[in-house]
Coordinates of N, CA and C in Angstrom, one line a residue:
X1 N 80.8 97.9 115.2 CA 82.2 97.4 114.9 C 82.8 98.3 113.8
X2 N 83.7 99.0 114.3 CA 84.8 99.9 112.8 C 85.7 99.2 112.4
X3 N 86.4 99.3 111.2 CA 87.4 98.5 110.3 C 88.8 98.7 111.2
X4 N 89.1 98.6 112.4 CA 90.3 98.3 112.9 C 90.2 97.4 113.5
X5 N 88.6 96.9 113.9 CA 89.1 95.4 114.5 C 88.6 94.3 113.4
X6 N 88.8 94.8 112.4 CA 88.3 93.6 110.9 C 89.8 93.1 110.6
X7 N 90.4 91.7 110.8 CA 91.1 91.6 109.9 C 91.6 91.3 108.5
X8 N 92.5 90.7 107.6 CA 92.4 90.7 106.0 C 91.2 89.9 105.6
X9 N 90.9 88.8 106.5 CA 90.2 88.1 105.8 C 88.5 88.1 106.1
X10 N 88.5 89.1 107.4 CA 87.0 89.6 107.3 C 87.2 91.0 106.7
X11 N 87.7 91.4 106.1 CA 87.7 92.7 105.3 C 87.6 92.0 103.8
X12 N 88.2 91.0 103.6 CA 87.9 90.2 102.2 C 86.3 89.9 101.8
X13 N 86.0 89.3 102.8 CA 84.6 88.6 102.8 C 83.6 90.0 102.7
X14 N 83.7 90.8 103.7 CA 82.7 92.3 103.4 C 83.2 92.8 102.2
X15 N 84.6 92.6 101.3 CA 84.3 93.2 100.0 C 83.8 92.4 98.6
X16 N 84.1 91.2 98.9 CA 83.6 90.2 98.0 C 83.4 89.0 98.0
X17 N 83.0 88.4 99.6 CA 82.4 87.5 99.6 C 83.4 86.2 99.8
X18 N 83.0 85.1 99.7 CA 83.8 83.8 100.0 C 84.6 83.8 99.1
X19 N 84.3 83.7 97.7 CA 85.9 83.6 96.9 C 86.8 84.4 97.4
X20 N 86.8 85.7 97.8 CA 87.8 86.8 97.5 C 88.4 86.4 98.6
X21 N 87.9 85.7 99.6 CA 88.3 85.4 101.2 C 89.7 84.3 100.9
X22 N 88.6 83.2 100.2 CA 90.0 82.3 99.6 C 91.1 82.9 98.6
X23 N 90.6 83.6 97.8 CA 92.0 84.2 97.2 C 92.9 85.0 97.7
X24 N 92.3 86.0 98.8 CA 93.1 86.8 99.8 C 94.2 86.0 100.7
X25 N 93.6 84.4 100.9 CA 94.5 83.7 101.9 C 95.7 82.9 101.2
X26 N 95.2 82.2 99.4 CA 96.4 81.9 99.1 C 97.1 82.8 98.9
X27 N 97.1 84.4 98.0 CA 98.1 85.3 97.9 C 99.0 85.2 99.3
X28 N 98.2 85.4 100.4 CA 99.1 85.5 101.4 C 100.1 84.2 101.9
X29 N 99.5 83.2 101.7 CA 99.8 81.9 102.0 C 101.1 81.8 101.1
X30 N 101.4 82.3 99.6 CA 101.8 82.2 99.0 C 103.2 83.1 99.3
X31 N 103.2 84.2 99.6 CA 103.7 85.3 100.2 C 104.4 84.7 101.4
X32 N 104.0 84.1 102.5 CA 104.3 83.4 103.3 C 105.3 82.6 103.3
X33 N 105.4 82.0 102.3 CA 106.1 80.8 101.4 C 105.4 79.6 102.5
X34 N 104.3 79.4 102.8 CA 103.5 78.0 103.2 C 102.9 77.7 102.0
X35 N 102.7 78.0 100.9 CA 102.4 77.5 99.4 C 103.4 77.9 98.7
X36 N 103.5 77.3 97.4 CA 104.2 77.7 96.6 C 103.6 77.2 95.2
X37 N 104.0 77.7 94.6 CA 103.7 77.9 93.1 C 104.4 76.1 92.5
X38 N 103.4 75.4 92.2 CA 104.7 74.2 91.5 C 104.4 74.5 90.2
X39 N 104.0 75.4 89.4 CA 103.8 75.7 87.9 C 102.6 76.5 88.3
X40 N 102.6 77.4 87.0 CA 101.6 78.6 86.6 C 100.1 78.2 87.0
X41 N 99.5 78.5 87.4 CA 98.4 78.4 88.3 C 97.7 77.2 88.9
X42 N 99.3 76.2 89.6 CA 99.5 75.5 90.6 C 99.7 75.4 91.7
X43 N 99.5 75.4 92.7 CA 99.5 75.2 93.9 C 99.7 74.3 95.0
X44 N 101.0 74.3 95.8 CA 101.4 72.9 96.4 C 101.7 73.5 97.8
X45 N 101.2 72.8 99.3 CA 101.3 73.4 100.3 C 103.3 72.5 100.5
X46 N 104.2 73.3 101.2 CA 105.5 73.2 101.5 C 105.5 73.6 103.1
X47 N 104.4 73.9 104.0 CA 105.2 74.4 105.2 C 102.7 74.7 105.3
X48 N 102.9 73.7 106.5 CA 101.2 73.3 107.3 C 101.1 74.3 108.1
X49 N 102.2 75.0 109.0 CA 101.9 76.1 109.9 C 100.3 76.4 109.7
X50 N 99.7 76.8 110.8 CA 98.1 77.3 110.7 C 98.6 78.2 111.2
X51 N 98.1 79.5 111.1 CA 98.2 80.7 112.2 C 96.3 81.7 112.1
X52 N 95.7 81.2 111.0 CA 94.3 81.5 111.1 C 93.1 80.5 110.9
X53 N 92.0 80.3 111.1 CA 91.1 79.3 110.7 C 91.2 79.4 109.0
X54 N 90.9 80.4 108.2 CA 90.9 80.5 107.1 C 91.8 80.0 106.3
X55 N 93.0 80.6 106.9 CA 94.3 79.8 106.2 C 94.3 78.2 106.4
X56 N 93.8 77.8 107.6 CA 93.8 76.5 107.6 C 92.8 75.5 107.1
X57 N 91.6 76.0 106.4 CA 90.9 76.0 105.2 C 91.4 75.6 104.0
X58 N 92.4 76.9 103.7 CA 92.9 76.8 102.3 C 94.0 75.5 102.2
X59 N 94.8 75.9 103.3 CA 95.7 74.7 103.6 C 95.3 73.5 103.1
X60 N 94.0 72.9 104.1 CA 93.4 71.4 104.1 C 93.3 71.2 102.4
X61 N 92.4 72.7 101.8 CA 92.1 72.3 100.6 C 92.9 72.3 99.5
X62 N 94.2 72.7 99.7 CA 95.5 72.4 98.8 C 95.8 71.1 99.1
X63 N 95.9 70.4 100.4 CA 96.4 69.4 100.8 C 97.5 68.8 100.4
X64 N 98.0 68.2 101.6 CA 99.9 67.5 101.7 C 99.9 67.2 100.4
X65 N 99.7 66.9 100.0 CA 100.7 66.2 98.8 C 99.6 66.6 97.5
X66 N 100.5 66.4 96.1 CA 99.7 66.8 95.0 C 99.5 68.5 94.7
X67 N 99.0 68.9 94.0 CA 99.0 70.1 93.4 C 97.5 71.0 93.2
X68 N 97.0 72.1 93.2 CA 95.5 72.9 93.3 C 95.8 73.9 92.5
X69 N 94.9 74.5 91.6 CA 94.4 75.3 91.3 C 93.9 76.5 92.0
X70 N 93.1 77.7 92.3 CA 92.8 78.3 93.0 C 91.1 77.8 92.7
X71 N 91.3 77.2 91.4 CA 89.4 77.4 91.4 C 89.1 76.3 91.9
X72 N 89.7 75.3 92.2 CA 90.1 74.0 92.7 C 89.5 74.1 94.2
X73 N 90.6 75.3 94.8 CA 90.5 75.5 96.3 C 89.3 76.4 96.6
X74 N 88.7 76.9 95.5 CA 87.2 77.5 96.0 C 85.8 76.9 96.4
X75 N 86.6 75.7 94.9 CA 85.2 74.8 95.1 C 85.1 74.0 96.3
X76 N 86.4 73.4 96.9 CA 86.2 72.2 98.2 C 86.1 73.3 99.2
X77 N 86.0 74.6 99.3 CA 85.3 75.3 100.2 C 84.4 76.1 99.9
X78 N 83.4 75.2 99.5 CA 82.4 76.5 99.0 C 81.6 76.4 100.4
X79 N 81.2 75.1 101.1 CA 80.9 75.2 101.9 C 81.2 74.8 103.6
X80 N 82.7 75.3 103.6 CA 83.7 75.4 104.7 C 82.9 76.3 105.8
X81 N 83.1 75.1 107.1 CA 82.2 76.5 108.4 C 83.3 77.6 108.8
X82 N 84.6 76.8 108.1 CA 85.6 78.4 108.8 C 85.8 79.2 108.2
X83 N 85.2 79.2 106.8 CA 84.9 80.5 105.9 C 83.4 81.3 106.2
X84 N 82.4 80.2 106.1 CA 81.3 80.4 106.8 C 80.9 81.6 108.2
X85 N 82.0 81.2 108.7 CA 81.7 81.1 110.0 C 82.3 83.0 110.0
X86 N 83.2 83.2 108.7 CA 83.5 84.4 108.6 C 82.2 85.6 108.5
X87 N 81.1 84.8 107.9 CA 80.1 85.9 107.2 C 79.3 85.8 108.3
X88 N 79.0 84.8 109.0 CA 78.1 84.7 110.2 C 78.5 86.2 111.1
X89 N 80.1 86.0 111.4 CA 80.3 86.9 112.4 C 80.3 88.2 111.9
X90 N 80.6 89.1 110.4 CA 80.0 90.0 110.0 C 79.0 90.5 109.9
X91 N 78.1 89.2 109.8 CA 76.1 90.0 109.5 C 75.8 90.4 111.0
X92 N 76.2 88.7 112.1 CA 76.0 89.3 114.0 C 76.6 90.7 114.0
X93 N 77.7 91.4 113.4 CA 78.3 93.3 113.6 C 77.6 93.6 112.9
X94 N 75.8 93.1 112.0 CA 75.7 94.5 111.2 C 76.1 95.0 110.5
X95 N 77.6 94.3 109.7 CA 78.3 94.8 108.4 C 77.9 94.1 107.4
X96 N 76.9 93.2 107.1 CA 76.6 92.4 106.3 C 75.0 91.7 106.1
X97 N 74.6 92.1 105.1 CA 72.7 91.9 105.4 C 72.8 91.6 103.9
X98 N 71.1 91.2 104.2 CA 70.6 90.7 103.2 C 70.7 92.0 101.8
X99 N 70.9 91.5 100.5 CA 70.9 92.0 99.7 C 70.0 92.9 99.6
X100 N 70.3 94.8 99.1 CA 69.8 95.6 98.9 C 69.7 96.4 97.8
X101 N 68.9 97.5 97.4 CA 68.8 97.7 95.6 C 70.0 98.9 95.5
X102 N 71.2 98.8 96.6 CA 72.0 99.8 96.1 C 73.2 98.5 96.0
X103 N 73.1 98.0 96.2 CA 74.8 97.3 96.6 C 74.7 95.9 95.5
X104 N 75.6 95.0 95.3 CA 75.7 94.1 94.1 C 76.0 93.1 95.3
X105 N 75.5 91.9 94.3 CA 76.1 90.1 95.4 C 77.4 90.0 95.6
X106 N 77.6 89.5 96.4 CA 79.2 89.3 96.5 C 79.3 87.8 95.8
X107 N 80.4 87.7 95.1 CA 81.1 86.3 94.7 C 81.5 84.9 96.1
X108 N 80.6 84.5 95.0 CA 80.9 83.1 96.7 C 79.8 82.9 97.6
X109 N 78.7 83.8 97.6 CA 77.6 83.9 98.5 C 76.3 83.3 98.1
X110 N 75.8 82.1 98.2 CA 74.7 82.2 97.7 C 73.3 82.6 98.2
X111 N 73.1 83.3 99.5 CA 72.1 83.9 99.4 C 72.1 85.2 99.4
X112 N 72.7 86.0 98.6 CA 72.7 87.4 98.6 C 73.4 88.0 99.6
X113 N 74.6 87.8 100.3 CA 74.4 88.7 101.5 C 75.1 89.8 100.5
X114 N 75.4 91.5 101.4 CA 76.0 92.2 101.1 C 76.7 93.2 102.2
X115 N 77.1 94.2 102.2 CA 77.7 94.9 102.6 C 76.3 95.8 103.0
X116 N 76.2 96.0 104.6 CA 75.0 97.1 105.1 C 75.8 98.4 104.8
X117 N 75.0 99.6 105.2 CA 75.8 100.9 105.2 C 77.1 100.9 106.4
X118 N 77.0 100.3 107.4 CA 78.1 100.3 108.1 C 79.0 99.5 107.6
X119 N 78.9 98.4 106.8 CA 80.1 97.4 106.1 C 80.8 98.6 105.2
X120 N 80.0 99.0 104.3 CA 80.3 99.8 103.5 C 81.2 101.3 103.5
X121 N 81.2 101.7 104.9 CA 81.7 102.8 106.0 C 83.0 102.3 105.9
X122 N 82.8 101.0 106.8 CA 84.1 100.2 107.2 C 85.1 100.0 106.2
X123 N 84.7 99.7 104.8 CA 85.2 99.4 103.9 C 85.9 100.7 103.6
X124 N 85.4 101.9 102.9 CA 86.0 102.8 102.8 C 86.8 103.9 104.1
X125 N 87.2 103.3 105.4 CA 87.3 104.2 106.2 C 88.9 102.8 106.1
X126 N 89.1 101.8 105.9 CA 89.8 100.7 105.6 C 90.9 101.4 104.1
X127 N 90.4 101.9 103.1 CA 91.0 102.1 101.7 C 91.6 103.4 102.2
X128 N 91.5 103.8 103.5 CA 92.3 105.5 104.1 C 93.2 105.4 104.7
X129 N 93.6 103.8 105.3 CA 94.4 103.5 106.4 C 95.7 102.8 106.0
X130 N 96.9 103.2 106.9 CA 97.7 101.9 106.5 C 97.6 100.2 106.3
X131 N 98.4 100.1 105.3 CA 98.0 98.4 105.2 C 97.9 97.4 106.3
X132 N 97.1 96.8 106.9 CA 97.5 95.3 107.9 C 97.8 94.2 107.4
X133 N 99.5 94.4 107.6 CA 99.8 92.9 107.8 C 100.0 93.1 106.3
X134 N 100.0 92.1 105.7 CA 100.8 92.0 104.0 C 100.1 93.1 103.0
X135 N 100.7 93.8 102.6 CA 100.2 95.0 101.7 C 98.9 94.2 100.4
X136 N 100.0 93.8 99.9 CA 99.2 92.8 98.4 C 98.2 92.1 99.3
X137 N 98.1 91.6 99.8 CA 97.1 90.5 100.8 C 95.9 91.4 100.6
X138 N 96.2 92.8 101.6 CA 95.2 93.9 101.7 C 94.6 94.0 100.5
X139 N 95.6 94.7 99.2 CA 94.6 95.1 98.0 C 94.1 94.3 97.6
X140 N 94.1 92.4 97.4 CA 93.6 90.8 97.4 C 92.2 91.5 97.6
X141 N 92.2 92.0 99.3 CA 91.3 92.0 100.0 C 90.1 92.7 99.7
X142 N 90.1 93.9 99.5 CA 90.1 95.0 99.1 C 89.4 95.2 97.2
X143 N 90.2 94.8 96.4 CA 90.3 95.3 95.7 C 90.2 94.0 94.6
X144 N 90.1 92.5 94.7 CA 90.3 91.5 94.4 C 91.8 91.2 93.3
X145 N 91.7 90.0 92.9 CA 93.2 89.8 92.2 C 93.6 90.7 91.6
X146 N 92.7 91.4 90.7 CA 93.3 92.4 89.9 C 94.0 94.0 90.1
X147 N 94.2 94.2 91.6 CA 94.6 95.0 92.3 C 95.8 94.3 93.1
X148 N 96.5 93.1 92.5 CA 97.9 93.3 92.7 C 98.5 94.0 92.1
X149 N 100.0 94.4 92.5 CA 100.7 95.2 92.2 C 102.0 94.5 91.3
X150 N 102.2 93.0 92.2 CA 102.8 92.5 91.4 C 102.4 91.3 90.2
X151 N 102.8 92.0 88.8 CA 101.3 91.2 88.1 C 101.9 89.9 87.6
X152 N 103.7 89.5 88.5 CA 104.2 88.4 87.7 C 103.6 87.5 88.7
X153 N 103.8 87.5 90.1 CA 103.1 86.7 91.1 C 101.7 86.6 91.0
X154 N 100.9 87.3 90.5 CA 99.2 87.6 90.3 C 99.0 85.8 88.9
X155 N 100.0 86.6 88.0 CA 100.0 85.5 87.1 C 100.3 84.1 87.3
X156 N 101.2 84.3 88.4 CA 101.8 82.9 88.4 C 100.5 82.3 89.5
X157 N 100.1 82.7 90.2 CA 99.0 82.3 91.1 C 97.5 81.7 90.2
X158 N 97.3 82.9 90.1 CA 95.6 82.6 89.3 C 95.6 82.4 88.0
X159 N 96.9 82.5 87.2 CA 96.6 81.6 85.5 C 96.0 80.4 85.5
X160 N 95.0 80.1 84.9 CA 94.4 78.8 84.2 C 95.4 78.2 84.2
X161 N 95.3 76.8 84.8 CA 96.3 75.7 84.7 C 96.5 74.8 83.2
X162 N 97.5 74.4 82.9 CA 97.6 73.8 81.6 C 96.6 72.6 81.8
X163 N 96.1 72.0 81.2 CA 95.5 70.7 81.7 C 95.4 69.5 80.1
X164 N 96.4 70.3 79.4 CA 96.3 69.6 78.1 C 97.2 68.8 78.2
X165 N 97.0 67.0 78.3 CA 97.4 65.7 78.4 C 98.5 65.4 77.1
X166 N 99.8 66.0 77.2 CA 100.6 65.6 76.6 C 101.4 63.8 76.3
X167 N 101.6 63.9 75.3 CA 101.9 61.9 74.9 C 103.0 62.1 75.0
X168 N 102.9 61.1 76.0 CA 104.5 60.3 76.6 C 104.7 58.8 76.8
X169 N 105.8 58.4 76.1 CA 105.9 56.6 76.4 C 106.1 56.4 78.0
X170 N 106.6 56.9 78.8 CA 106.7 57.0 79.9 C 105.3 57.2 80.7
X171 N 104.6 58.0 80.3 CA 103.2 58.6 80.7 C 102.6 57.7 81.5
X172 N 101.6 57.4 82.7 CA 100.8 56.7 82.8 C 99.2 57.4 83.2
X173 N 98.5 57.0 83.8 CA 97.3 57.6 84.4 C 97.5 58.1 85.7
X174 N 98.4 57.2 86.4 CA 98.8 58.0 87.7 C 99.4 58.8 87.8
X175 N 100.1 59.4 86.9 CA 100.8 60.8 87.1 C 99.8 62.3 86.9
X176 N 98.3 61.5 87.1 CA 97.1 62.3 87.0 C 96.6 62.6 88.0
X177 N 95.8 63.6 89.1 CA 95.9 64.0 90.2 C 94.4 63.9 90.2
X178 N 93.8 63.0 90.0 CA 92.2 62.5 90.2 C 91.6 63.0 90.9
X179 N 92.2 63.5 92.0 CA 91.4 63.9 93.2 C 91.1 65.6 92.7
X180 N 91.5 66.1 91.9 CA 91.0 67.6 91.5 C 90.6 67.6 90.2
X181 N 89.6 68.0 90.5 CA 87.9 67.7 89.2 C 88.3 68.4 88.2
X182 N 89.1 69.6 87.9 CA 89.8 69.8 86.7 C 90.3 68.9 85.8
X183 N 91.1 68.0 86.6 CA 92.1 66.9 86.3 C 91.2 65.9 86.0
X184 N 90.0 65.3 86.7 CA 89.8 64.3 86.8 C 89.0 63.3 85.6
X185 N 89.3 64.2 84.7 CA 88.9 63.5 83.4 C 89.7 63.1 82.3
X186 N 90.4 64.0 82.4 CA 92.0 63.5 82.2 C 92.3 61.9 82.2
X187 N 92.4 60.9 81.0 CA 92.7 60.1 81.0 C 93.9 59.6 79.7
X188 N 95.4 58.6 80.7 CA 96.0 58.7 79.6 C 95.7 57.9 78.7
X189 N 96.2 57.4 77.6 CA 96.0 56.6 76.2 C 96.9 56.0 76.3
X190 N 96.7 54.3 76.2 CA 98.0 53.2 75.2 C 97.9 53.9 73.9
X191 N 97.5 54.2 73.6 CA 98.2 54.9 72.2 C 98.9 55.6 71.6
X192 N 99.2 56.7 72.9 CA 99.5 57.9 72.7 C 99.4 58.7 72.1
X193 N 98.0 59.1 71.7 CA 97.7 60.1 70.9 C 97.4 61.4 71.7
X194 N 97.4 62.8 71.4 CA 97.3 64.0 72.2 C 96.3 63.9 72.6
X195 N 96.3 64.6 74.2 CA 95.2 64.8 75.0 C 94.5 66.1 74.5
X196 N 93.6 66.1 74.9 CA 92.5 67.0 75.3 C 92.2 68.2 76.1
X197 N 91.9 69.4 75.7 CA 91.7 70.5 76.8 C 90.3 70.2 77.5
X198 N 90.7 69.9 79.2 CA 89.0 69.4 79.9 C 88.8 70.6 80.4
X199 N 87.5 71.1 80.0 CA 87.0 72.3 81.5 C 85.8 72.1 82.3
X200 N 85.4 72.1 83.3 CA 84.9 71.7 83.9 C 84.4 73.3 84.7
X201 N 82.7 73.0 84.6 CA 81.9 74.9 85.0 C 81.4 73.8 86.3
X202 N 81.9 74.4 87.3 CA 81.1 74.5 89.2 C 79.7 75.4 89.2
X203 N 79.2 75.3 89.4 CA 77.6 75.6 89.5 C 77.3 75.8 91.3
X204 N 76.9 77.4 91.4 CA 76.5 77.6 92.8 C 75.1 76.6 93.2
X205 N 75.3 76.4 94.3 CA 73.7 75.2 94.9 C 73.6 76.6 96.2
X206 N 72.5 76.4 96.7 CA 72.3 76.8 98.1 C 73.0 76.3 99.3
X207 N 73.4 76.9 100.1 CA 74.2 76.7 101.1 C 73.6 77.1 102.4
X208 N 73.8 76.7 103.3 CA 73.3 77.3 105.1 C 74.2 78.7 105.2
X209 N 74.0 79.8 105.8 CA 74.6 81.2 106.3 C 73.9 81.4 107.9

């Protein structure tokens, strides 16, 4: 298998694994205008269209209504079969094997996979060719977030979300978005006294590949 029949998002996964797959799909998603930005490293789906399994992953994991994070949307697919299903079909081409003492883990993987000498081919015979399909998507892909070009959309995407519980008489607990574990400790006060900065560390477990 050579890098013309990889698309963005198996060319993501052979450069860095399942995060970089999901960040490759919101940039594009985002790009698309089927997400949109509802504040600095917010995320609100505006338009369900599916046109890949992956995207329709990220989709589900932003979901209709309410607002995501990107680290949000990594965690409820850490173990998605249609991201999964991305690496499966890499290692079956032989572009992706068990961890080796020349190559580093990919982000997102937890049992080591990496890039074989043919992933690694493909990869660089890929950084020679014209873009496919959304440029920025590509260098997402490629190259991870920090190989955007535009660094105001990069920001507005992946900045750390505010999550500091401002006092409002108006305020209640339901204007809290429970269902994303960032948020979900987040609670307001009859008192109204200032909230709290919550962070919350996701811990890799083992997963099936």
């Amino acid at each position: 298998m050579t890098s013309p029949h990889l698309d963005v998002y198996d060319i993501a996964f052979l450069a860095g694994g399942l995060d970089r797959t999901v960040d490759t799909a919101v940039v594009a998603l985002v790009r698309s205008r089927r997400i949109r930005v509802h504040s600095p490293g917010q995320l609100a789906t505006c338009d369900l269209s599916r046109r890949h399994p992956v995207e329709a992953a990220v989709l589900d994991a932003v979901g209709p209504t309410g607002h995501r994070s990107v680290d949000t949307i990594r965690w409820r697919l850490r173990d998605d079969e249609r991201l999964l299903d991305v690496g499966r079909r890499l290692r079956k081409s032989g572009l992706l094997g068990r961890l080796g003492a020349a190559v580093s883990v990919l982000h997102g993987d937890r049992r080591a996979l990496a890039p074989t000498r043919a992933g690694q081919r493909a990869l660089r015979e890929l950084g020679e060719q014209p873009a496919l399909g959304d440029p920025e998507a590509l260098r997402v892909a490629l190259g991870g977030r920090v190989a955007m070009t535009d660094a105001r959309q990069r920001a507005e995407i992946f900045e750390p979300p505010d999550t500091t519980l401002h006092a409002s008489p108006s305020r209640s607990r339901h204007d809290i978005d429970h269902s994303d574990p960032r948020l979900a400790a987040l609670r307001a006060r009859a008192t109204g006294t200032a909230g709290a900065y919550v962070g919350i560390d996701i811990l890799d477990s083992p997963g099936p590949f």
